[in-house]
Amino acid sequence: MADLVTHAAVALLAQRLVRSPQVACFVAGSVLPDLLSRLPSMFFAEVDRRVHPLPTLLQFGWEPLHLPVGMALASTALALLFPEAQRRQVLRALLGGMALHLGLDVLQDHLGQGYLLGFPFIRGSFELGWIGSEATVPLAPLLALLALWSWRRPPTGQPPSRPPPVDSPQE
Amino acid sequence: MNGLLSDRRRAWKLSAIVLVLIGLGVHYDHLAQTVPFNWDRCLEDPERASGRQLTMALWTVTAIDGPARYEVSRTIRDVPVVGPTEGLSVGQTISVVGVFSADGPVVVERYRRDHPWRRGKVLLGLLGVLGSLVGLPLAFRWKAGRLVTNWPT
C-alpha cells in the first residue's frame, strides 16, 4: 500500500481535476481505508507481539475496511451521519476517494499477495505489480508540495483574478 | 429522500452496517487462518508440505544465525530460513519467497527482496496519521446531531 501522505496528496491533486463539491469528504475517503483498517490492525499486532497474545480477529478483522465491500459500507455509514440533503454527494465523494486509494494500492507489487477485491464473493487476490511497495516514498514530499501549491492557485478554467482598477487622480 | 440514505430508521441502518462489517471481519479472520498455505500449515504435515512454495511478504528479520540462516517473523513468529545473511540486520523488513523443507524444518530461500525505504514509509505513515488526527477534526464538526464539513463546498 502507498503511504498516507501520498494518498492525501494525490487526492488533493485529483480533486483539482474532479472538482467534487465535497472536497473534505473526497480527501477523507482517500485516507480512511488505512486509518480504519491498517492502523488498528498494526496497533493490535504490536500489542500481540510486545504485550500479550490477542485473538487474531483483532489483527485481521479490520481488513474488509480496506476492500471494496467494506469501503462501500463504511462510506454509506459515514454518509448517514451528514444532513440528509448532502448524503448523496458525500457518499459519491467518499467512494471516489476510496476508489482512488485502492487504485494506488493495486499498482504495487507484493510478490503476488494482492488484494481480495471480490471479498467475500470471490476469493482470488489481485494486484497490478507495476511499482514496488515503497516506490512512492521518495515522491511523497514532492507530491505533498505540489498538492499544497495547487491549492494556493484557483482551479484550471477559472479566469485569473484581476487587480482592482486604479481610480484616476482628480484634477 | 427515500431509501438507504434517508433519515428513516437511520439508527437501524447504521447498526446493521456495523453488524455486517463485524461479520465480514470475522469471516476474513477465518479465511486468514485457514486458507493461506503458510508455515503453520506446513508444520501440520511436514513431509507432505515439503517442496511447497511459501511467500512471506514484508516480514521482519528477528534473528541472524551465521552466514546462511536467519529467522523472520510477522503474525507467525521466528520462521527459520536458509539463505545468505549478507546485508541483513535484525529489525530489517524483507520479503522472501522460498520452499518448505521438512529437513529442519526450514524454508529454503529462493528469492529475497529488501525494502530499504521501509523506515521512510513508516515515518510517512506516522506523519499521515498525525496529519489526519489534526486535519479531520478541522475539516468536520458536529452540528445539531449531524456531521458537517468546515471546508467550503
mmCIF file of C-alpha atoms in Angstrom:
data_model
loop_
_atom_site.group_PDB
_atom_site.id
_atom_site.type_symbol
_atom_site.label_atom_id
_atom_site.label_comp_id
_atom_site.label_asym_id
_atom_site.label_seq_id
_atom_site.Cartn_x
_atom_site.Cartn_y
_atom_site.Cartn_z
ATOM 1 C CA MET A 1 0.000 0.000 0.000
ATOM 2 C CA ALA A 2 1.117 3.565 -0.514
ATOM 3 C CA ASP A 3 1.759 5.818 2.479
ATOM 4 C CA LEU A 4 -0.865 8.189 3.842
ATOM 5 C CA VAL A 5 0.956 11.338 2.769
ATOM 6 C CA THR A 6 0.944 10.105 -0.839
ATOM 7 C CA HIS A 7 -2.717 9.153 -0.657
ATOM 8 C CA ALA A 8 -3.746 12.556 0.703
ATOM 9 C CA ALA A 9 -1.540 14.470 -1.752
ATOM 10 C CA VAL A 10 -2.819 12.522 -4.754
ATOM 11 C CA ALA A 11 -6.398 13.081 -3.598
ATOM 12 C CA LEU A 12 -5.837 16.819 -3.301
ATOM 13 C CA LEU A 13 -4.280 16.888 -6.777
ATOM 14 C CA ALA A 14 -7.060 14.743 -8.234
ATOM 15 C CA GLN A 15 -9.637 16.994 -6.606
ATOM 16 C CA ARG A 16 -8.356 19.846 -8.766
ATOM 17 C CA LEU A 17 -9.456 17.797 -11.781
ATOM 18 C CA VAL A 18 -12.571 16.089 -10.409
ATOM 19 C CA ARG A 19 -13.808 19.186 -8.528
ATOM 20 C CA SER A 20 -16.080 17.227 -6.236
ATOM 21 C CA PRO A 21 -18.187 19.703 -4.234
ATOM 22 C CA GLN A 22 -17.370 17.713 -1.126
ATOM 23 C CA VAL A 23 -13.598 18.240 -1.106
ATOM 24 C CA ALA A 24 -13.057 17.267 2.518
ATOM 25 C CA CYS A 25 -15.015 14.049 2.054
ATOM 26 C CA PHE A 26 -13.064 13.144 -1.072
ATOM 27 C CA VAL A 27 -9.735 13.610 0.701
ATOM 28 C CA ALA A 28 -11.043 11.874 3.830
ATOM 29 C CA GLY A 29 -12.129 8.971 1.629
ATOM 30 C CA SER A 30 -8.591 8.666 0.327
ATOM 31 C CA VAL A 31 -7.073 8.191 3.803
ATOM 32 C CA LEU A 32 -9.853 6.390 5.649
ATOM 33 C CA PRO A 33 -9.148 2.869 4.307
ATOM 34 C CA ASP A 34 -5.754 2.904 6.023
ATOM 35 C CA LEU A 35 -6.957 4.738 9.136
ATOM 36 C CA LEU A 36 -9.877 2.363 9.634
ATOM 37 C CA SER A 37 -8.110 -0.901 8.781
ATOM 38 C CA ARG A 38 -4.310 -0.784 8.778
ATOM 39 C CA LEU A 39 -3.914 1.435 11.799
ATOM 40 C CA PRO A 40 -5.913 -0.698 14.279
ATOM 41 C CA SER A 41 -4.511 -3.879 12.738
ATOM 42 C CA MET A 42 -0.924 -2.703 13.229
ATOM 43 C CA PHE A 43 -1.702 -1.471 16.732
ATOM 44 C CA PHE A 44 -3.119 -4.806 17.851
ATOM 45 C CA ALA A 45 -0.308 -6.683 16.109
ATOM 46 C CA GLU A 46 2.200 -4.719 18.184
ATOM 47 C CA VAL A 47 0.242 -5.361 21.380
ATOM 48 C CA ASP A 48 0.142 -9.067 20.471
ATOM 49 C CA ARG A 49 3.878 -9.086 19.809
ATOM 50 C CA ARG A 50 5.088 -6.998 22.752
ATOM 51 C CA VAL A 51 2.477 -7.165 25.495
ATOM 52 C CA HIS A 52 0.104 -10.122 25.402
ATOM 53 C CA PRO A 53 -1.227 -12.560 22.774
ATOM 54 C CA LEU A 54 -4.517 -11.392 21.316
ATOM 55 C CA PRO A 55 -7.183 -13.097 19.189
ATOM 56 C CA THR A 56 -6.276 -12.999 15.507
ATOM 57 C CA LEU A 57 -9.628 -11.321 14.865
ATOM 58 C CA LEU A 58 -8.182 -8.114 16.284
ATOM 59 C CA GLN A 59 -5.388 -8.222 13.686
ATOM 60 C CA PHE A 60 -7.232 -9.495 10.623
ATOM 61 C CA GLY A 61 -10.819 -8.420 11.286
ATOM 62 C CA TRP A 62 -10.221 -4.876 10.056
ATOM 63 C CA GLU A 63 -9.086 -5.868 6.569
ATOM 64 C CA PRO A 64 -12.570 -5.752 4.941
ATOM 65 C CA LEU A 65 -12.496 -1.980 5.566
ATOM 66 C CA HIS A 66 -9.617 -1.847 3.079
ATOM 67 C CA LEU A 67 -11.567 -3.765 0.433
ATOM 68 C CA PRO A 68 -14.374 -2.549 -1.853
ATOM 69 C CA VAL A 69 -17.225 -4.133 0.128
ATOM 70 C CA GLY A 70 -16.091 -2.631 3.425
ATOM 71 C CA MET A 71 -15.314 0.706 1.842
ATOM 72 C CA ALA A 72 -18.811 0.878 0.387
ATOM 73 C CA LEU A 73 -20.380 0.015 3.742
ATOM 74 C CA ALA A 74 -18.193 2.451 5.663
ATOM 75 C CA SER A 75 -18.914 5.227 3.150
ATOM 76 C CA THR A 76 -22.636 4.599 3.490
ATOM 77 C CA ALA A 77 -22.456 4.658 7.277
ATOM 78 C CA LEU A 78 -20.449 7.892 7.234
ATOM 79 C CA ALA A 79 -22.786 9.494 4.703
ATOM 80 C CA LEU A 80 -25.709 8.731 7.019
ATOM 81 C CA LEU A 81 -24.076 10.962 9.637
ATOM 82 C CA PHE A 82 -24.389 14.010 7.380
ATOM 83 C CA PRO A 83 -27.524 16.123 6.769
ATOM 84 C CA GLU A 84 -29.919 14.224 4.541
ATOM 85 C CA ALA A 85 -29.703 16.694 1.676
ATOM 86 C CA GLN A 86 -25.919 16.205 1.352
ATOM 87 C CA ARG A 87 -25.722 12.437 1.692
ATOM 88 C CA ARG A 88 -25.617 11.524 -1.991
ATOM 89 C CA GLN A 89 -22.823 13.989 -2.663
ATOM 90 C CA VAL A 90 -20.944 12.890 0.442
ATOM 91 C CA LEU A 91 -21.289 9.212 -0.477
ATOM 92 C CA ARG A 92 -20.011 9.867 -4.002
ATOM 93 C CA ALA A 93 -17.067 11.841 -2.667
ATOM 94 C CA LEU A 94 -16.140 9.229 -0.062
ATOM 95 C CA LEU A 95 -16.413 6.403 -2.590
ATOM 96 C CA GLY A 96 -14.365 8.399 -5.076
ATOM 97 C CA GLY A 97 -11.603 8.983 -2.534
ATOM 98 C CA MET A 98 -11.608 5.338 -1.508
ATOM 99 C CA ALA A 99 -11.519 4.163 -5.127
ATOM 100 C CA LEU A 100 -8.519 6.408 -5.709
ATOM 101 C CA HIS A 101 -6.870 4.910 -2.621
ATOM 102 C CA LEU A 102 -7.414 1.378 -3.862
ATOM 103 C CA GLY A 103 -6.287 2.312 -7.355
ATOM 104 C CA LEU A 104 -2.956 3.479 -5.963
ATOM 105 C CA ASP A 105 -2.536 0.407 -3.787
ATOM 106 C CA VAL A 106 -3.135 -2.161 -6.539
ATOM 107 C CA LEU A 107 -0.372 -0.551 -8.610
ATOM 108 C CA GLN A 108 2.106 -2.035 -6.143
ATOM 109 C CA ASP A 109 3.932 -5.345 -6.158
ATOM 110 C CA HIS A 110 3.624 -7.528 -3.074
ATOM 111 C CA LEU A 111 5.006 -10.680 -4.689
ATOM 112 C CA GLY A 112 1.560 -11.717 -5.828
ATOM 113 C CA GLN A 113 -0.080 -11.308 -2.432
ATOM 114 C CA GLY A 114 -2.516 -8.732 -3.701
ATOM 115 C CA TYR A 115 -5.926 -7.570 -2.557
ATOM 116 C CA LEU A 116 -9.077 -9.665 -2.293
ATOM 117 C CA LEU A 117 -11.078 -7.198 -4.342
ATOM 118 C CA GLY A 118 -14.021 -9.574 -4.686
ATOM 119 C CA PHE A 119 -14.248 -10.437 -0.989
ATOM 120 C CA PRO A 120 -16.454 -12.046 0.303
ATOM 121 C CA PHE A 121 -17.864 -13.266 -3.012
ATOM 122 C CA ILE A 122 -14.674 -14.076 -4.970
ATOM 123 C CA ARG A 123 -11.531 -15.478 -3.361
ATOM 124 C CA GLY A 124 -8.747 -14.543 -5.780
ATOM 125 C CA SER A 125 -6.359 -11.702 -4.999
ATOM 126 C CA PHE A 126 -5.329 -9.021 -7.438
ATOM 127 C CA GLU A 127 -2.545 -6.505 -7.895
ATOM 128 C CA LEU A 128 -1.010 -4.897 -10.961
ATOM 129 C CA GLY A 129 2.507 -5.033 -9.526
ATOM 130 C CA TRP A 130 3.741 -2.103 -11.619
ATOM 131 C CA ILE A 131 5.686 -0.410 -8.845
ATOM 132 C CA GLY A 132 7.445 -1.503 -5.664
ATOM 133 C CA SER A 133 5.686 -1.247 -2.311
ATOM 134 C CA GLU A 134 7.874 1.710 -1.317
ATOM 135 C CA ALA A 135 8.106 3.354 -4.729
ATOM 136 C CA THR A 136 6.001 6.343 -3.655
ATOM 137 C CA VAL A 137 8.128 7.147 -0.592
ATOM 138 C CA PRO A 138 10.758 9.256 -2.410
ATOM 139 C CA LEU A 139 7.971 11.018 -4.317
ATOM 140 C CA ALA A 140 5.786 11.779 -1.304
ATOM 141 C CA PRO A 141 7.452 15.085 -0.300
ATOM 142 C CA LEU A 142 7.248 16.369 -3.881
ATOM 143 C CA LEU A 143 3.616 15.257 -4.201
ATOM 144 C CA ALA A 144 2.779 16.965 -0.906
ATOM 145 C CA LEU A 145 4.377 20.220 -2.053
ATOM 146 C CA LEU A 146 2.613 20.032 -5.419
ATOM 147 C CA ALA A 147 -0.699 19.439 -3.665
ATOM 148 C CA LEU A 148 -0.221 22.392 -1.339
ATOM 149 C CA TRP A 149 0.874 24.614 -4.236
ATOM 150 C CA SER A 150 -2.076 23.550 -6.380
ATOM 151 C CA TRP A 151 -4.465 24.606 -3.628
ATOM 152 C CA ARG A 152 -2.970 28.079 -3.468
ATOM 153 C CA ARG A 153 -3.961 28.648 -7.092
ATOM 154 C CA PRO A 154 -7.520 28.833 -8.493
ATOM 155 C CA PRO A 155 -8.692 25.646 -10.306
ATOM 156 C CA THR A 156 -7.942 25.477 -14.034
ATOM 157 C CA GLY A 157 -10.596 27.078 -16.212
ATOM 158 C CA GLN A 158 -11.253 29.958 -13.900
ATOM 159 C CA PRO A 159 -10.016 33.365 -15.096
ATOM 160 C CA PRO A 160 -7.101 34.703 -13.109
ATOM 161 C CA SER A 161 -8.118 37.346 -10.608
ATOM 162 C CA ARG A 162 -7.553 40.900 -11.841
ATOM 163 C CA PRO A 163 -6.293 43.735 -9.696
ATOM 164 C CA PRO A 164 -8.970 46.326 -8.913
ATOM 165 C CA PRO A 165 -8.958 49.355 -11.258
ATOM 166 C CA VAL A 166 -6.913 52.292 -10.065
ATOM 167 C CA ASP A 167 -9.004 55.497 -9.710
ATOM 168 C CA SER A 168 -7.872 58.340 -11.996
ATOM 169 C CA PRO A 169 -6.495 61.223 -9.964
ATOM 170 C CA GLN A 170 -8.978 64.133 -9.617
ATOM 171 C CA GLU A 171 -7.822 67.296 -11.312
ATOM 172 C CA MET B 1 -35.304 11.300 0.097
ATOM 173 C CA ASN B 2 -36.238 7.612 0.162
ATOM 174 C CA GLY B 3 -34.086 4.589 0.534
ATOM 175 C CA LEU B 4 -30.794 3.779 2.139
ATOM 176 C CA LEU B 5 -29.650 7.380 2.594
ATOM 177 C CA SER B 6 -32.896 8.724 4.049
ATOM 178 C CA ASP B 7 -33.402 9.651 7.673
ATOM 179 C CA ARG B 8 -35.953 6.862 8.009
ATOM 180 C CA ARG B 9 -34.709 4.302 10.550
ATOM 181 C CA ARG B 10 -31.246 5.810 10.398
ATOM 182 C CA ALA B 11 -30.105 4.251 13.666
ATOM 183 C CA TRP B 12 -31.202 0.793 12.474
ATOM 184 C CA LYS B 13 -29.353 1.221 9.200
ATOM 185 C CA LEU B 14 -26.186 2.314 10.958
ATOM 186 C CA SER B 15 -26.415 -0.605 13.374
ATOM 187 C CA ALA B 16 -26.986 -3.047 10.528
ATOM 188 C CA ILE B 17 -23.947 -1.752 8.662
ATOM 189 C CA VAL B 18 -21.757 -2.092 11.748
ATOM 190 C CA LEU B 19 -23.008 -5.644 12.309
ATOM 191 C CA VAL B 20 -22.318 -6.599 8.691
ATOM 192 C CA LEU B 21 -18.812 -5.135 8.966
ATOM 193 C CA ILE B 22 -18.178 -7.166 12.109
ATOM 194 C CA GLY B 23 -19.430 -10.281 10.326
ATOM 195 C CA LEU B 24 -17.145 -9.604 7.392
ATOM 196 C CA GLY B 25 -14.257 -9.152 9.795
ATOM 197 C CA VAL B 26 -14.959 -12.499 11.441
ATOM 198 C CA HIS B 27 -15.203 -14.139 8.013
ATOM 199 C CA TYR B 28 -11.944 -12.580 6.855
ATOM 200 C CA ASP B 29 -10.165 -13.691 10.011
ATOM 201 C CA HIS B 30 -11.417 -17.226 9.460
ATOM 202 C CA LEU B 31 -10.127 -17.182 5.889
ATOM 203 C CA ALA B 32 -6.785 -15.776 7.014
ATOM 204 C CA GLN B 33 -6.380 -18.648 9.470
ATOM 205 C CA THR B 34 -7.457 -21.464 7.194
ATOM 206 C CA VAL B 35 -6.841 -20.645 3.543
ATOM 207 C CA PRO B 36 -3.232 -19.486 3.095
ATOM 208 C CA PHE B 37 -0.667 -22.205 2.865
ATOM 209 C CA ASN B 38 1.738 -20.894 5.446
ATOM 210 C CA TRP B 39 4.444 -22.079 7.817
ATOM 211 C CA ASP B 40 1.997 -23.322 10.444
ATOM 212 C CA ARG B 41 0.126 -25.395 7.860
ATOM 213 C CA CYS B 42 3.418 -26.894 6.687
ATOM 214 C CA LEU B 43 4.233 -27.947 10.236
ATOM 215 C CA GLU B 44 0.969 -29.905 10.477
ATOM 216 C CA ASP B 45 2.298 -32.394 7.903
ATOM 217 C CA PRO B 46 5.943 -31.568 7.066
ATOM 218 C CA GLU B 47 6.563 -34.491 4.708
ATOM 219 C CA ARG B 48 3.531 -33.669 2.618
ATOM 220 C CA ALA B 49 4.332 -29.948 2.618
ATOM 221 C CA SER B 50 7.941 -30.449 1.595
ATOM 222 C CA GLY B 51 8.662 -28.657 -1.672
ATOM 223 C CA ARG B 52 5.710 -26.258 -1.369
ATOM 224 C CA GLN B 53 6.415 -22.619 -2.103
ATOM 225 C CA LEU B 54 5.934 -20.094 0.672
ATOM 226 C CA THR B 55 5.769 -16.343 0.198
ATOM 227 C CA MET B 56 6.478 -14.114 3.177
ATOM 228 C CA ALA B 57 5.963 -10.507 2.115
ATOM 229 C CA LEU B 58 7.130 -7.688 4.369
ATOM 230 C CA TRP B 59 8.339 -9.814 7.259
ATOM 231 C CA THR B 60 10.802 -8.700 9.912
ATOM 232 C CA VAL B 61 14.207 -10.288 10.446
ATOM 233 C CA THR B 62 14.204 -11.322 14.100
ATOM 234 C CA ALA B 63 17.412 -13.359 14.301
ATOM 235 C CA ILE B 64 20.556 -13.992 12.271
ATOM 236 C CA ASP B 65 22.350 -17.273 12.860
ATOM 237 C CA GLY B 66 25.595 -17.268 10.939
ATOM 238 C CA PRO B 67 26.216 -16.639 7.236
ATOM 239 C CA ALA B 68 23.442 -18.857 5.914
ATOM 240 C CA ARG B 69 20.498 -18.895 8.289
ATOM 241 C CA TYR B 70 18.129 -16.330 9.712
ATOM 242 C CA GLU B 71 14.641 -16.073 11.182
ATOM 243 C CA VAL B 72 11.710 -13.898 10.158
ATOM 244 C CA SER B 73 8.504 -13.021 11.944
ATOM 245 C CA ARG B 74 5.225 -11.401 11.267
ATOM 246 C CA THR B 75 1.962 -12.897 12.514
ATOM 247 C CA ILE B 76 3.888 -16.191 12.745
ATOM 248 C CA ARG B 77 6.962 -15.917 14.904
ATOM 249 C CA ASP B 78 10.557 -16.976 14.199
ATOM 250 C CA VAL B 79 10.304 -18.868 10.911
ATOM 251 C CA PRO B 80 13.777 -20.269 10.121
ATOM 252 C CA VAL B 81 15.114 -19.513 6.640
ATOM 253 C CA VAL B 82 18.182 -20.944 4.976
ATOM 254 C CA GLY B 83 19.716 -18.255 2.812
ATOM 255 C CA PRO B 84 22.600 -15.771 2.661
ATOM 256 C CA THR B 85 22.564 -13.328 5.559
ATOM 257 C CA GLU B 86 24.934 -10.832 3.949
ATOM 258 C CA GLY B 87 23.384 -7.376 4.165
ATOM 259 C CA LEU B 88 20.723 -8.467 6.636
ATOM 260 C CA SER B 89 20.194 -6.938 10.063
ATOM 261 C CA VAL B 90 17.762 -7.702 12.872
ATOM 262 C CA GLY B 91 14.709 -5.481 12.586
ATOM 263 C CA GLN B 92 15.026 -5.157 8.813
ATOM 264 C CA THR B 93 11.934 -5.680 6.653
ATOM 265 C CA ILE B 94 12.323 -8.152 3.802
ATOM 266 C CA SER B 95 10.169 -10.274 1.525
ATOM 267 C CA VAL B 96 11.122 -13.894 0.972
ATOM 268 C CA VAL B 97 9.923 -16.493 -1.493
ATOM 269 C CA GLY B 98 11.150 -19.924 -0.537
ATOM 270 C CA VAL B 99 10.446 -23.610 -0.450
ATOM 271 C CA PHE B 100 9.468 -25.524 2.667
ATOM 272 C CA SER B 101 11.791 -28.331 3.596
ATOM 273 C CA ALA B 102 10.808 -30.974 6.130
ATOM 274 C CA ASP B 103 14.532 -31.423 6.820
ATOM 275 C CA GLY B 104 14.754 -28.918 9.674
ATOM 276 C CA PRO B 105 12.034 -27.972 9.174
ATOM 277 C CA VAL B 106 13.096 -24.809 7.430
ATOM 278 C CA VAL B 107 12.307 -22.506 4.484
ATOM 279 C CA VAL B 108 14.936 -22.570 1.763
ATOM 280 C CA GLU B 109 15.213 -19.097 0.272
ATOM 281 C CA ARG B 110 14.763 -18.852 -3.479
ATOM 282 C CA TYR B 111 14.276 -15.106 -3.786
ATOM 283 C CA ARG B 112 14.610 -12.244 -1.372
ATOM 284 C CA ARG B 113 13.653 -8.613 -1.737
ATOM 285 C CA ASP B 114 14.967 -5.951 0.577
ATOM 286 C CA HIS B 115 12.900 -2.902 1.445
ATOM 287 C CA PRO B 116 15.400 -0.118 2.106
ATOM 288 C CA TRP B 117 12.702 2.558 2.095
ATOM 289 C CA ARG B 118 10.573 0.775 4.671
ATOM 290 C CA ARG B 119 11.560 3.019 7.565
ATOM 291 C CA GLY B 120 10.817 6.052 5.428
ATOM 292 C CA LYS B 121 7.424 4.623 4.647
ATOM 293 C CA VAL B 122 6.717 4.023 8.334
ATOM 294 C CA LEU B 123 7.694 7.631 9.089
ATOM 295 C CA LEU B 124 5.438 8.924 6.334
ATOM 296 C CA GLY B 125 2.676 6.758 7.693
ATOM 297 C CA LEU B 126 3.101 8.288 11.145
ATOM 298 C CA LEU B 127 3.122 11.764 9.613
ATOM 299 C CA GLY B 128 -0.032 10.894 7.729
ATOM 300 C CA VAL B 129 -1.734 9.631 10.871
ATOM 301 C CA LEU B 130 -0.781 12.776 12.786
ATOM 302 C CA GLY B 131 -1.930 14.930 9.887
ATOM 303 C CA SER B 132 -5.231 13.080 9.788
ATOM 304 C CA LEU B 133 -5.735 13.387 13.561
ATOM 305 C CA VAL B 134 -5.281 17.149 13.176
ATOM 306 C CA GLY B 135 -6.898 17.611 9.785
ATOM 307 C CA LEU B 136 -10.067 15.565 10.159
ATOM 308 C CA PRO B 137 -11.358 17.418 13.243
ATOM 309 C CA LEU B 138 -10.513 20.693 11.481
ATOM 310 C CA ALA B 139 -12.383 19.639 8.357
ATOM 311 C CA PHE B 140 -15.505 18.285 10.072
ATOM 312 C CA ARG B 141 -17.617 19.092 13.118
ATOM 313 C CA TRP B 142 -20.880 18.069 14.738
ATOM 314 C CA LYS B 143 -23.810 20.414 14.366
ATOM 315 C CA ALA B 144 -27.309 19.619 15.602
ATOM 316 C CA GLY B 145 -26.619 15.892 15.626
ATOM 317 C CA ARG B 146 -25.173 15.778 12.113
ATOM 318 C CA LEU B 147 -21.657 15.774 10.744
ATOM 319 C CA VAL B 148 -20.891 18.879 8.683
ATOM 320 C CA THR B 149 -17.833 19.988 6.844
ATOM 321 C CA ASN B 150 -15.886 23.135 7.673
ATOM 322 C CA TRP B 151 -14.369 23.084 4.184
ATOM 323 C CA PRO B 152 -16.387 25.318 1.843
ATOM 324 C CA THR B 153 -18.162 23.253 -0.822
#
